[in-house]
mmCIF file of C-alpha atoms in Angstrom:
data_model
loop_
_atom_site.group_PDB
_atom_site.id
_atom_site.type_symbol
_atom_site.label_atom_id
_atom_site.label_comp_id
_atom_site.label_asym_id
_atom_site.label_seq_id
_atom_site.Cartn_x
_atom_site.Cartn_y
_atom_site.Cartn_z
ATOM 1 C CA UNK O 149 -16.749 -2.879 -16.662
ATOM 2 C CA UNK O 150 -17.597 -5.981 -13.838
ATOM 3 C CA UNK O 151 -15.334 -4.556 -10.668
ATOM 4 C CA UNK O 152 -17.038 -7.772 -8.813
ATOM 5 C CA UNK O 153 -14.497 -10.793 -8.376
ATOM 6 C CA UNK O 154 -14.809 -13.560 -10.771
ATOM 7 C CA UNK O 155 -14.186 -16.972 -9.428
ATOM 8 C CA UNK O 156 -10.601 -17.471 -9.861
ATOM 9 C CA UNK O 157 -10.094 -14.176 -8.516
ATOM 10 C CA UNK O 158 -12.567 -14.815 -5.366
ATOM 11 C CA UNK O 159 -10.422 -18.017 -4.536
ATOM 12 C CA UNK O 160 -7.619 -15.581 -4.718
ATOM 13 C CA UNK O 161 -8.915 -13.467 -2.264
ATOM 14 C CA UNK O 162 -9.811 -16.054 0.321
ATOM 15 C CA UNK O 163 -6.200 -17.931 -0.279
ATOM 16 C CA UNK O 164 -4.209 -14.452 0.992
ATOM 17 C CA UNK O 165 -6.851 -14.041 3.353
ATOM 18 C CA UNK O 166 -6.613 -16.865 5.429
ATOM 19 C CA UNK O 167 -2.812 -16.676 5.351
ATOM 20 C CA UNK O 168 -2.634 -13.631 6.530
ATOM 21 C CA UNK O 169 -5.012 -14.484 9.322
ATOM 22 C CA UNK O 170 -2.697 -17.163 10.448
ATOM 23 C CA UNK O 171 0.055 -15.245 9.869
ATOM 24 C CA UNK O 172 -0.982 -11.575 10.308
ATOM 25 C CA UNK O 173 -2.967 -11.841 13.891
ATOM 26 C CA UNK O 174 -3.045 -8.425 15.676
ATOM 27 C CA UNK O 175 0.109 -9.799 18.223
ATOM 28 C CA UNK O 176 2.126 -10.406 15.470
ATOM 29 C CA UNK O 177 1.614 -7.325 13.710
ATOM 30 C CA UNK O 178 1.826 -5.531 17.161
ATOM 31 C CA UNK O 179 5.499 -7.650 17.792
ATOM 32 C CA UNK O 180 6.507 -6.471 14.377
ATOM 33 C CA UNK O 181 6.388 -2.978 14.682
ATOM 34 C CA UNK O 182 10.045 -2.090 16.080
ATOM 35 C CA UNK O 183 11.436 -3.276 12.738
ATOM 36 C CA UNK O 184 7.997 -3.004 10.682
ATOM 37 C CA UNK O 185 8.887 -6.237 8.974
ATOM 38 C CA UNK O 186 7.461 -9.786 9.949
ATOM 39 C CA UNK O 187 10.582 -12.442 8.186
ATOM 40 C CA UNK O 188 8.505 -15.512 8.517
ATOM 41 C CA UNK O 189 5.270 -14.032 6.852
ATOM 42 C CA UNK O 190 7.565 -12.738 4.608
ATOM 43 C CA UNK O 191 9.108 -15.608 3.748
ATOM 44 C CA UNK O 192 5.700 -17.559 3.567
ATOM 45 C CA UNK O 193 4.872 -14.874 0.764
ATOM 46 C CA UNK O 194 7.861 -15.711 -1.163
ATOM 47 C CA UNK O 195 7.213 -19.457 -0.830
ATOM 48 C CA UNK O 196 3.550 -19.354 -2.670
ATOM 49 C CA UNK O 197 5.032 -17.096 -5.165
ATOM 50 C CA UNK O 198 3.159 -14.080 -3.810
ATOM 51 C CA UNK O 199 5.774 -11.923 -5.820
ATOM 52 C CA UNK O 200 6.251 -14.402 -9.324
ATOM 53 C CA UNK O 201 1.999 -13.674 -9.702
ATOM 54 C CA UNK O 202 3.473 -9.788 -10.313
ATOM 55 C CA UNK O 203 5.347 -10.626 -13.340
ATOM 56 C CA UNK O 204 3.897 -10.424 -16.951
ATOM 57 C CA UNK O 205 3.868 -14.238 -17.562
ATOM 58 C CA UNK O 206 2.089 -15.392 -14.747
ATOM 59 C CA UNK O 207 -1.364 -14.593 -15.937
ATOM 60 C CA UNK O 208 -2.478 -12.615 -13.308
ATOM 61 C CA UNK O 209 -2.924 -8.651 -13.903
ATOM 62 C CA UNK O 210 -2.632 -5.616 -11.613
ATOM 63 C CA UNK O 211 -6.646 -5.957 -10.939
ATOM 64 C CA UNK O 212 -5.593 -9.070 -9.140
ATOM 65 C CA UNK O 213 -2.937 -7.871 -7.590
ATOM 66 C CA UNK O 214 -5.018 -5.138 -6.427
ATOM 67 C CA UNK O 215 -7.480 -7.518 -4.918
ATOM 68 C CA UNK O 216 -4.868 -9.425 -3.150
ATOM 69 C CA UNK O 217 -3.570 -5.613 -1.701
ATOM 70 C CA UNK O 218 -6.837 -5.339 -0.487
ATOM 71 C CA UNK O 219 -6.344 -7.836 2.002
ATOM 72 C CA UNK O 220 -2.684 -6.972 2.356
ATOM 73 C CA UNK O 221 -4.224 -3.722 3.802
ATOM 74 C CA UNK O 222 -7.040 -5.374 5.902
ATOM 75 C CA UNK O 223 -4.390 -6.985 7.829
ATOM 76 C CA UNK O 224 -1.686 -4.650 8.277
ATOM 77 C CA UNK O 225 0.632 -7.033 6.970
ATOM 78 C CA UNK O 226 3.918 -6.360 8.009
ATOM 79 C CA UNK O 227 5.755 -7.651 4.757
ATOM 80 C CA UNK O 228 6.707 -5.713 1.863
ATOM 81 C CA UNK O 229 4.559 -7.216 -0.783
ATOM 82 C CA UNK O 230 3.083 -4.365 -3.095
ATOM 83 C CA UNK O 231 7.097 -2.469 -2.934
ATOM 84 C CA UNK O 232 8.579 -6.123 -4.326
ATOM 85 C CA UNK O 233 5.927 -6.911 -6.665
ATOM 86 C CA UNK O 234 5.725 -3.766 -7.828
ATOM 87 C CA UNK O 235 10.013 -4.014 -8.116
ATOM 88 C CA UNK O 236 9.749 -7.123 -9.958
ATOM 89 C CA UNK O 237 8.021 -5.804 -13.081
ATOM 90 C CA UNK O 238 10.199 -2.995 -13.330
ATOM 91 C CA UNK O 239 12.706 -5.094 -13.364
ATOM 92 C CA UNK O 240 11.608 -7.694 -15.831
ATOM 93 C CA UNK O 241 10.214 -4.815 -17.733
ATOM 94 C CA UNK O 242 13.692 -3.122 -18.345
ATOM 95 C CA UNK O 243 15.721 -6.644 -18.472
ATOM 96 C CA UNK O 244 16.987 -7.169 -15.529
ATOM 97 C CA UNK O 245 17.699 -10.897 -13.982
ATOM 98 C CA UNK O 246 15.434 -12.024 -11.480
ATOM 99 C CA UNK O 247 16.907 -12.628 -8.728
ATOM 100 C CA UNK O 248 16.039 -13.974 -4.556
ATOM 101 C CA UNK O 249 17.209 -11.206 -3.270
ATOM 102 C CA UNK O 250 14.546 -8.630 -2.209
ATOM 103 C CA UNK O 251 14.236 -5.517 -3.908
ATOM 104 C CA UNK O 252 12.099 -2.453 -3.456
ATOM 105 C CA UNK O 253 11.526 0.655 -5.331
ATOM 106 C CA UNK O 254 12.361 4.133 -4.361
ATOM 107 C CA UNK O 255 8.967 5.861 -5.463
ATOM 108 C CA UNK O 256 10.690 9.256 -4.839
ATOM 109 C CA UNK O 257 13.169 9.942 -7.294
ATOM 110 C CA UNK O 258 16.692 10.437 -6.122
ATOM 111 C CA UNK O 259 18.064 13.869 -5.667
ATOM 112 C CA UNK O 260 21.484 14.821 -4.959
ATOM 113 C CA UNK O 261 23.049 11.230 -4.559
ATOM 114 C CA UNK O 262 19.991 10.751 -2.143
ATOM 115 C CA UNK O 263 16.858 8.799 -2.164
ATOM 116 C CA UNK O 264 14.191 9.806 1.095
ATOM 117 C CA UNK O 265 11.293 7.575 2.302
ATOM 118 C CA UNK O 266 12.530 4.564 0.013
ATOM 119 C CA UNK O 267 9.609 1.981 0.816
ATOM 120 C CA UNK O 268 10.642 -0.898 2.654
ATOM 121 C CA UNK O 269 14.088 0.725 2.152
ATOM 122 C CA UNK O 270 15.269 -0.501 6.051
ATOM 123 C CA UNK O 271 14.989 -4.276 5.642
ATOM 124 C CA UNK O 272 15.149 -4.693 1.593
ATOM 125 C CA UNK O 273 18.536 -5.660 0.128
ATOM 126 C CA UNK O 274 18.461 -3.582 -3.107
ATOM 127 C CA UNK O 275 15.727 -0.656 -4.558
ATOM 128 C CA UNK O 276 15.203 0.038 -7.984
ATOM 129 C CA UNK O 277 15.208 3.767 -8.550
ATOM 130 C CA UNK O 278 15.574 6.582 -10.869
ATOM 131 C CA UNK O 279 18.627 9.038 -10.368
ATOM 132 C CA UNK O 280 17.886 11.996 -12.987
ATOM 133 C CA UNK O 281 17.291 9.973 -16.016
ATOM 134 C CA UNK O 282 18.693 6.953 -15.239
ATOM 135 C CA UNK O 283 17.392 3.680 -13.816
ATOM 136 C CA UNK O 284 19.755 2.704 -11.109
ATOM 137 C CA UNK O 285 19.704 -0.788 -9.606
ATOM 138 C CA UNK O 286 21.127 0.047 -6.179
ATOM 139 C CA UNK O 287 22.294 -2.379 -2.905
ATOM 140 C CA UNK O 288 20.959 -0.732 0.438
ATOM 141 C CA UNK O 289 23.800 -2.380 2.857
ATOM 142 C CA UNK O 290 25.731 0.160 4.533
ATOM 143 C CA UNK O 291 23.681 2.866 2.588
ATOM 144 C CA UNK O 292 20.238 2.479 3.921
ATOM 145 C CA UNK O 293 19.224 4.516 7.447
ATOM 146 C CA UNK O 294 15.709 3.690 8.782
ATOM 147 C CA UNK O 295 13.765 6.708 9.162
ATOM 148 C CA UNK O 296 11.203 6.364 12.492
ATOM 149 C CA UNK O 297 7.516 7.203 11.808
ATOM 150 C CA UNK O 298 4.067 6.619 13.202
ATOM 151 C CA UNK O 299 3.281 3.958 11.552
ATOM 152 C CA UNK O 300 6.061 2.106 12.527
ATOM 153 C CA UNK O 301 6.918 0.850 8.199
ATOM 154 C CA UNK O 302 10.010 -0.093 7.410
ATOM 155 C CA UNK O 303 10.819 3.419 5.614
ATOM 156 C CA UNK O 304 14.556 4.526 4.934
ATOM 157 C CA UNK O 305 16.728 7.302 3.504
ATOM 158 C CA UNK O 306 19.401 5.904 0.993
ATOM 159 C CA UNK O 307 22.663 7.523 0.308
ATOM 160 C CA UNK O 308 25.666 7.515 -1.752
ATOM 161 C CA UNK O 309 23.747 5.728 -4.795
ATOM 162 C CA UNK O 310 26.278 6.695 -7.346
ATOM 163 C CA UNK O 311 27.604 2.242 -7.215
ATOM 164 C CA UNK O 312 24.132 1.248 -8.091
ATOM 165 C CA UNK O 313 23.815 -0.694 -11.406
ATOM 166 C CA UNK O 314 22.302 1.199 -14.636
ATOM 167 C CA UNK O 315 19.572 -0.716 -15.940
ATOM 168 C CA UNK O 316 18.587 1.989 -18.439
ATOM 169 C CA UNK O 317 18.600 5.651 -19.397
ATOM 170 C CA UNK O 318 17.144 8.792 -20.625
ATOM 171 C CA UNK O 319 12.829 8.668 -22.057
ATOM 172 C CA UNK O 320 12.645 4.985 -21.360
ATOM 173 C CA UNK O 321 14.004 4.948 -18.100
ATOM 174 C CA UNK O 322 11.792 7.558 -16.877
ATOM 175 C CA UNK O 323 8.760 6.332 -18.428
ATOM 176 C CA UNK O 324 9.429 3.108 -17.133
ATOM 177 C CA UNK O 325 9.690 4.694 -13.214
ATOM 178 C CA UNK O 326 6.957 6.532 -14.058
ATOM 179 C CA UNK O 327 4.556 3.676 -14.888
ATOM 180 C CA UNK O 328 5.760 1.458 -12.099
ATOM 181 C CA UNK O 329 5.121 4.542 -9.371
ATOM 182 C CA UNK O 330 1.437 4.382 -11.013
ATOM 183 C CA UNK O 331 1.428 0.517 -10.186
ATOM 184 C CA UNK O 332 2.791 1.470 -6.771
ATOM 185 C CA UNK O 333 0.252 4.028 -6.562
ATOM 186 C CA UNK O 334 -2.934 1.706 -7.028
ATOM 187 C CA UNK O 335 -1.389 -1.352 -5.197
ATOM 188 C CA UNK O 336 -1.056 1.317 -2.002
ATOM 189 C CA UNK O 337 -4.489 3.109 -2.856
ATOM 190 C CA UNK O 338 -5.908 -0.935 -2.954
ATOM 191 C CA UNK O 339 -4.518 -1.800 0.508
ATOM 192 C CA UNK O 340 -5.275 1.863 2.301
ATOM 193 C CA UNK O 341 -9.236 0.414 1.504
ATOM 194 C CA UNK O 342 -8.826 -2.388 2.557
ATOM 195 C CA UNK O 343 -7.133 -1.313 5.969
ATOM 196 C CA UNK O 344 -10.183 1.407 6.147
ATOM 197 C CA UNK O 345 -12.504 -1.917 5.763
ATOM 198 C CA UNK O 346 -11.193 -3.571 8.821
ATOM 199 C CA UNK O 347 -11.381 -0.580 10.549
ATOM 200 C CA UNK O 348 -14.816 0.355 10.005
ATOM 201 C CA UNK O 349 -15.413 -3.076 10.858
ATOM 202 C CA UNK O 350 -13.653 -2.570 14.012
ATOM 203 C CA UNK O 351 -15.404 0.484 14.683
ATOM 204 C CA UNK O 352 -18.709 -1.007 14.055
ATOM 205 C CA UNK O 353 -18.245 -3.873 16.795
ATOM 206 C CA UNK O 354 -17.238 -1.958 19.608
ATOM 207 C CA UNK O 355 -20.161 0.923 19.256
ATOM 208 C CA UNK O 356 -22.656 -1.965 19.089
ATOM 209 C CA UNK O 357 -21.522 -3.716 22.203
ATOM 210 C CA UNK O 358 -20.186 -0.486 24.433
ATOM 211 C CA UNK O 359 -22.859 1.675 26.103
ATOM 212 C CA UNK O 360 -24.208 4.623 27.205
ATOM 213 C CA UNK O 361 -26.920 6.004 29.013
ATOM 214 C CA UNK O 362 -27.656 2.015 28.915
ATOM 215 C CA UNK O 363 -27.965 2.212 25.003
ATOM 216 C CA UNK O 364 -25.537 0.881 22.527
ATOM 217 C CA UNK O 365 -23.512 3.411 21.185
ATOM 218 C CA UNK O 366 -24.376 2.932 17.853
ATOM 219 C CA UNK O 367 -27.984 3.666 18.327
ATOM 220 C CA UNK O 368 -27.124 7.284 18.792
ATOM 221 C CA UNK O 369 -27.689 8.770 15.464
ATOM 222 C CA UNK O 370 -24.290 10.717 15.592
ATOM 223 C CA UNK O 371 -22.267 7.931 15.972
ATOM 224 C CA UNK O 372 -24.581 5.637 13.474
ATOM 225 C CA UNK O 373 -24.271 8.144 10.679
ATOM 226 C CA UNK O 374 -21.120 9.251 11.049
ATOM 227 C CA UNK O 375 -20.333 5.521 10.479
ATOM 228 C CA UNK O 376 -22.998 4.969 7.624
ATOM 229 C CA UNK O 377 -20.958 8.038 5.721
ATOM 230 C CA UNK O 378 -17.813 6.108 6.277
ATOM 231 C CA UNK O 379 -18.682 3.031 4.891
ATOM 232 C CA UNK O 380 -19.551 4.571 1.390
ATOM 233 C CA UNK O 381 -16.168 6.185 1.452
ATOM 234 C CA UNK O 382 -14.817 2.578 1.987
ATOM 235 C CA UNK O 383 -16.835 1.396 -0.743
ATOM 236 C CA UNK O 384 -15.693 4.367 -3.106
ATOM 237 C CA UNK O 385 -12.102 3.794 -2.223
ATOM 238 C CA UNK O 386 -12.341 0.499 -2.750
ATOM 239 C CA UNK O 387 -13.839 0.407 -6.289
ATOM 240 C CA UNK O 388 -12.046 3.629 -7.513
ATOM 241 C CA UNK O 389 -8.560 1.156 -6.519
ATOM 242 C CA UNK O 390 -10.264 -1.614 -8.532
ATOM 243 C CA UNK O 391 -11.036 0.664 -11.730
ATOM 244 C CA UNK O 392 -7.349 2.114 -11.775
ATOM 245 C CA UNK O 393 -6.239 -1.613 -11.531
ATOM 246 C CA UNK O 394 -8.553 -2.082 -14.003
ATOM 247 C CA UNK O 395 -7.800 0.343 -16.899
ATOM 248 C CA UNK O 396 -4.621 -0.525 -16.688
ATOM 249 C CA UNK O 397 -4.984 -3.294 -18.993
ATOM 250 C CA UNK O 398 -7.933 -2.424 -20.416
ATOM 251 C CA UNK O 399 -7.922 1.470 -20.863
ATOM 252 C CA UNK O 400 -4.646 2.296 -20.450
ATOM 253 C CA UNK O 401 -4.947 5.917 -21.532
ATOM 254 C CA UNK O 402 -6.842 6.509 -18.324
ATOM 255 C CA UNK O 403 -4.301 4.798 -16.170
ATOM 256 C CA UNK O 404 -1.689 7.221 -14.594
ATOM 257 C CA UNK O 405 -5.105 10.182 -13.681
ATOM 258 C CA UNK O 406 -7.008 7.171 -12.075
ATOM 259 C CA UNK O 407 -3.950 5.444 -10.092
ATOM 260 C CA UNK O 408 -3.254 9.385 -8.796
ATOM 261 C CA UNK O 409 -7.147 9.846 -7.911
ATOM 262 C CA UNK O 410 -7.415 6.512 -6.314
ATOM 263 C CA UNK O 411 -4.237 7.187 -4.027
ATOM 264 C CA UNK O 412 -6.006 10.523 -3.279
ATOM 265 C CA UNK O 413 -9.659 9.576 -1.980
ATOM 266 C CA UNK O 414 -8.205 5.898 -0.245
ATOM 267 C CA UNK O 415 -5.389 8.036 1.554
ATOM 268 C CA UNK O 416 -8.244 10.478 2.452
ATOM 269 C CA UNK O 417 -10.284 7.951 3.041
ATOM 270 C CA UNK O 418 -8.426 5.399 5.240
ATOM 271 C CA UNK O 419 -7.278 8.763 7.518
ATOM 272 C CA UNK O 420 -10.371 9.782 7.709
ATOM 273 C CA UNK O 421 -11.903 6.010 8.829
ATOM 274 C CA UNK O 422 -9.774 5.603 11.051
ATOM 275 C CA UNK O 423 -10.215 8.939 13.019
ATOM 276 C CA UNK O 424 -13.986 8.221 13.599
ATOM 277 C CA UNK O 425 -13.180 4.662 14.447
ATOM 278 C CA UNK O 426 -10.759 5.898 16.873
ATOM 279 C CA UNK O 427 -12.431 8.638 18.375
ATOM 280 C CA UNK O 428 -15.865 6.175 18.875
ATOM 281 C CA UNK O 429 -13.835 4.154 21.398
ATOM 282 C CA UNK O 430 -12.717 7.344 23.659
ATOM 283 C CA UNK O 431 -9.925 7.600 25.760
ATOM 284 C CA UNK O 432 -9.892 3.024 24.749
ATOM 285 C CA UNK O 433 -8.436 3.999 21.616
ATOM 286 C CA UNK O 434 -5.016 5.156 21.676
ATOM 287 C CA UNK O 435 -4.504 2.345 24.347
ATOM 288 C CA UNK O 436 -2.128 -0.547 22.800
ATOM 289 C CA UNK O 437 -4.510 -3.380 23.973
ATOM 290 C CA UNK O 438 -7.021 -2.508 21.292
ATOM 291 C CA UNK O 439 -5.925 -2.780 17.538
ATOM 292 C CA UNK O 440 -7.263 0.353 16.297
ATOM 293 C CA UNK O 441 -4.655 2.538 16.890
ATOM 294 C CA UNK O 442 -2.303 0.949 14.895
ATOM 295 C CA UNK O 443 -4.884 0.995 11.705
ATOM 296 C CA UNK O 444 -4.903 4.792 12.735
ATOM 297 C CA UNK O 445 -1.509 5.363 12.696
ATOM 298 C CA UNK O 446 -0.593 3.266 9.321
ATOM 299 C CA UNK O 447 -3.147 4.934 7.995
ATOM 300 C CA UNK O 448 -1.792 8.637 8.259
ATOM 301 C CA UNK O 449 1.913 7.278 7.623
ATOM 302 C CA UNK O 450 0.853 4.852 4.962
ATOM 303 C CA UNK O 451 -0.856 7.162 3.077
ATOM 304 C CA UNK O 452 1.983 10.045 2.476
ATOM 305 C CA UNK O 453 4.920 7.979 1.944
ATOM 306 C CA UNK O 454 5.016 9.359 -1.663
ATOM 307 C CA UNK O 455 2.735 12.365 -1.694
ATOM 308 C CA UNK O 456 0.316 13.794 0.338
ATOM 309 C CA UNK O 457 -3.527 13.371 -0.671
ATOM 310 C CA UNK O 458 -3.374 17.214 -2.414
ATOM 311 C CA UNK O 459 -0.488 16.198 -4.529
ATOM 312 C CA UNK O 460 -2.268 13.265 -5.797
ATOM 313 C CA UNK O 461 -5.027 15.346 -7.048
ATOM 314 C CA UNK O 462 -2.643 17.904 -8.073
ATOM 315 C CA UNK O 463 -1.207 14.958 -9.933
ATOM 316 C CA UNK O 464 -4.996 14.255 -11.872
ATOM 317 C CA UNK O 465 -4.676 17.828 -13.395
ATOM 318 C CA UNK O 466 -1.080 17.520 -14.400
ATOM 319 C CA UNK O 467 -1.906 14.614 -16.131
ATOM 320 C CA UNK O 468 -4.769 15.561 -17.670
ATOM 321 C CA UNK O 469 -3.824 18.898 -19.018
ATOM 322 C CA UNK O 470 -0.716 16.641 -20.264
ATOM 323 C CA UNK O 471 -3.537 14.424 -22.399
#
């Protein structure tokens, strides 16, 4: 198992990469945040294909989607990327036609007629999601409320989803949801490292140039190793999200304890980044001229849209004890 980035998929990386940093700048993720959504990046996304790549013709797998969250994450990318791709192969997986409209998926299941935290739910048109044991196809005008949070996402509750479409039923349909949470799961768990990259990065910078006692910050051995022990989190989170992605295709019995363990640690770790970032810039950080507060606050909301770091691992044993 070679977690390292091939060619093609290196390319890859650097394509998204240097959209996003046109696209993606800290302004125009800060100008973004009342509606969480950015329509022209958005847009761009759709216009390289950014959500065909997700489907199972197109070559690429959910490793390379992974490595494209990664720098989803590092940017803060207002767009919903990982919720569409992740839609799309539902979709194609159960038969459904493909379609321009942009769908999301409700990771929770519904319960009572209602579906909570749906993912993108406030500026998607339609969410795939699973109502008992059926696979429901549903349209989000005049049904979807945005729900405020932290990090500012574009998060809703969805009612009245008894007129959605039913793409399938009973075992299938739930195994179906079931797999494509997993996808959502690792996609999530790849962009939460990536966002705790940048902001150990971010971190880093401003402890080397601030000072102290007319000393860098960062040559204070509590700050430096504080920092040091962050960075092989990062680099834990990181290739845990790459070997879920991973054994997906190529050990897929490992698949659904992996994609909960990698959610766990890079929610965990991204939080946890984040904080120490933060709190190394004082009283500087929660100011909205520097761009680590909003890492910080994605971070924590990012992170427990589905399930909170405990239930992930709770998840591991479930699954295991299900093997």
């Amino acid at each position: 198992m070679d977690l390292k980035p091939n060619a093609d998929q290196q390319q890859l990386i650097d394509a998204f990469a240097g959209l996003y940093a046109d696209l993606a700048s800290t302004d125009r993720v800060s100008a973004a945040e009342p509606s969480g959504h950015d329509a022209a990046l958005w847009q761009q996304l759709v216009a390289i294909g950014a959500v065909e790549m997700a489907l199972p013709d197109s070559g690429a797998g959910l490793i390379e989607l992974a490595l494209v969250a990664e720098q989803h994450g590092r940017y803060l990318a207002p767009a919903p990327m990982i919720e569409a791709q992740v839609a799309a192969r539902l979709l194609a997986q159960v038969g459904g036609e493909p379609s321009d409209r942009l769908t999301t998926l409700a990771v929770r299941p519904a319960v009572g007629g209602r579906a909570e935290l749906v993912p993108a739910g406030a500026v998607a048109d339609d969410a795939l999601m699973l109502d008992g044991d059926r696979l429901l196809l549903v349209p989000l005008t005049g049904r979807a409320t945005a729900v405020a949070n932290l990090g500012c996402l574009p998060l809703a509750d969805v009612d009245d989803i008894g007129g959605g479409a039913v793409l399938a039923t009973g075992a299938p349909a739930v195994s179906a949801f079931e797999a494509a949470v997993d996808e959502w799961r690792v996609l999530t768990a790849a962009a939460l490292s990536g966002l705790a990259a940048a902001a150990l990065e971010i971190g880093v910078a401003y402890v080397k140039e601030r000072t102290a006692f007319d000393r860098p910050l960062g040559a204070f051995q509590g700050v430096a190793h504080r920092l040091a022990d962050r960075a092989s989190e990062v680099d834990g989170a990181q290739l845990l999200a790459r070997e879920a992605a991973w054994a997906h295709g190529e050990e897929p019995e490992r698949f659904a304890e992996l994609a909960a363990m990698a959610l766990g640690f890079a929610a965990e770790t991204a939080a946890d980044t984040t904080w120490h970032a933060l709190h190394f810039h004082g009283g500087y950080g929660f100011m909205l001229e520097y761009p680590i507060q909003m890492y910080f606050r994605r971070a924590r909301t990012w992170g427990a849209v589905l399930e909170s770091p405990a239930e992930s691992y709770r998840r591991v044993t479930d699954v295991r004890g299900a093997a």
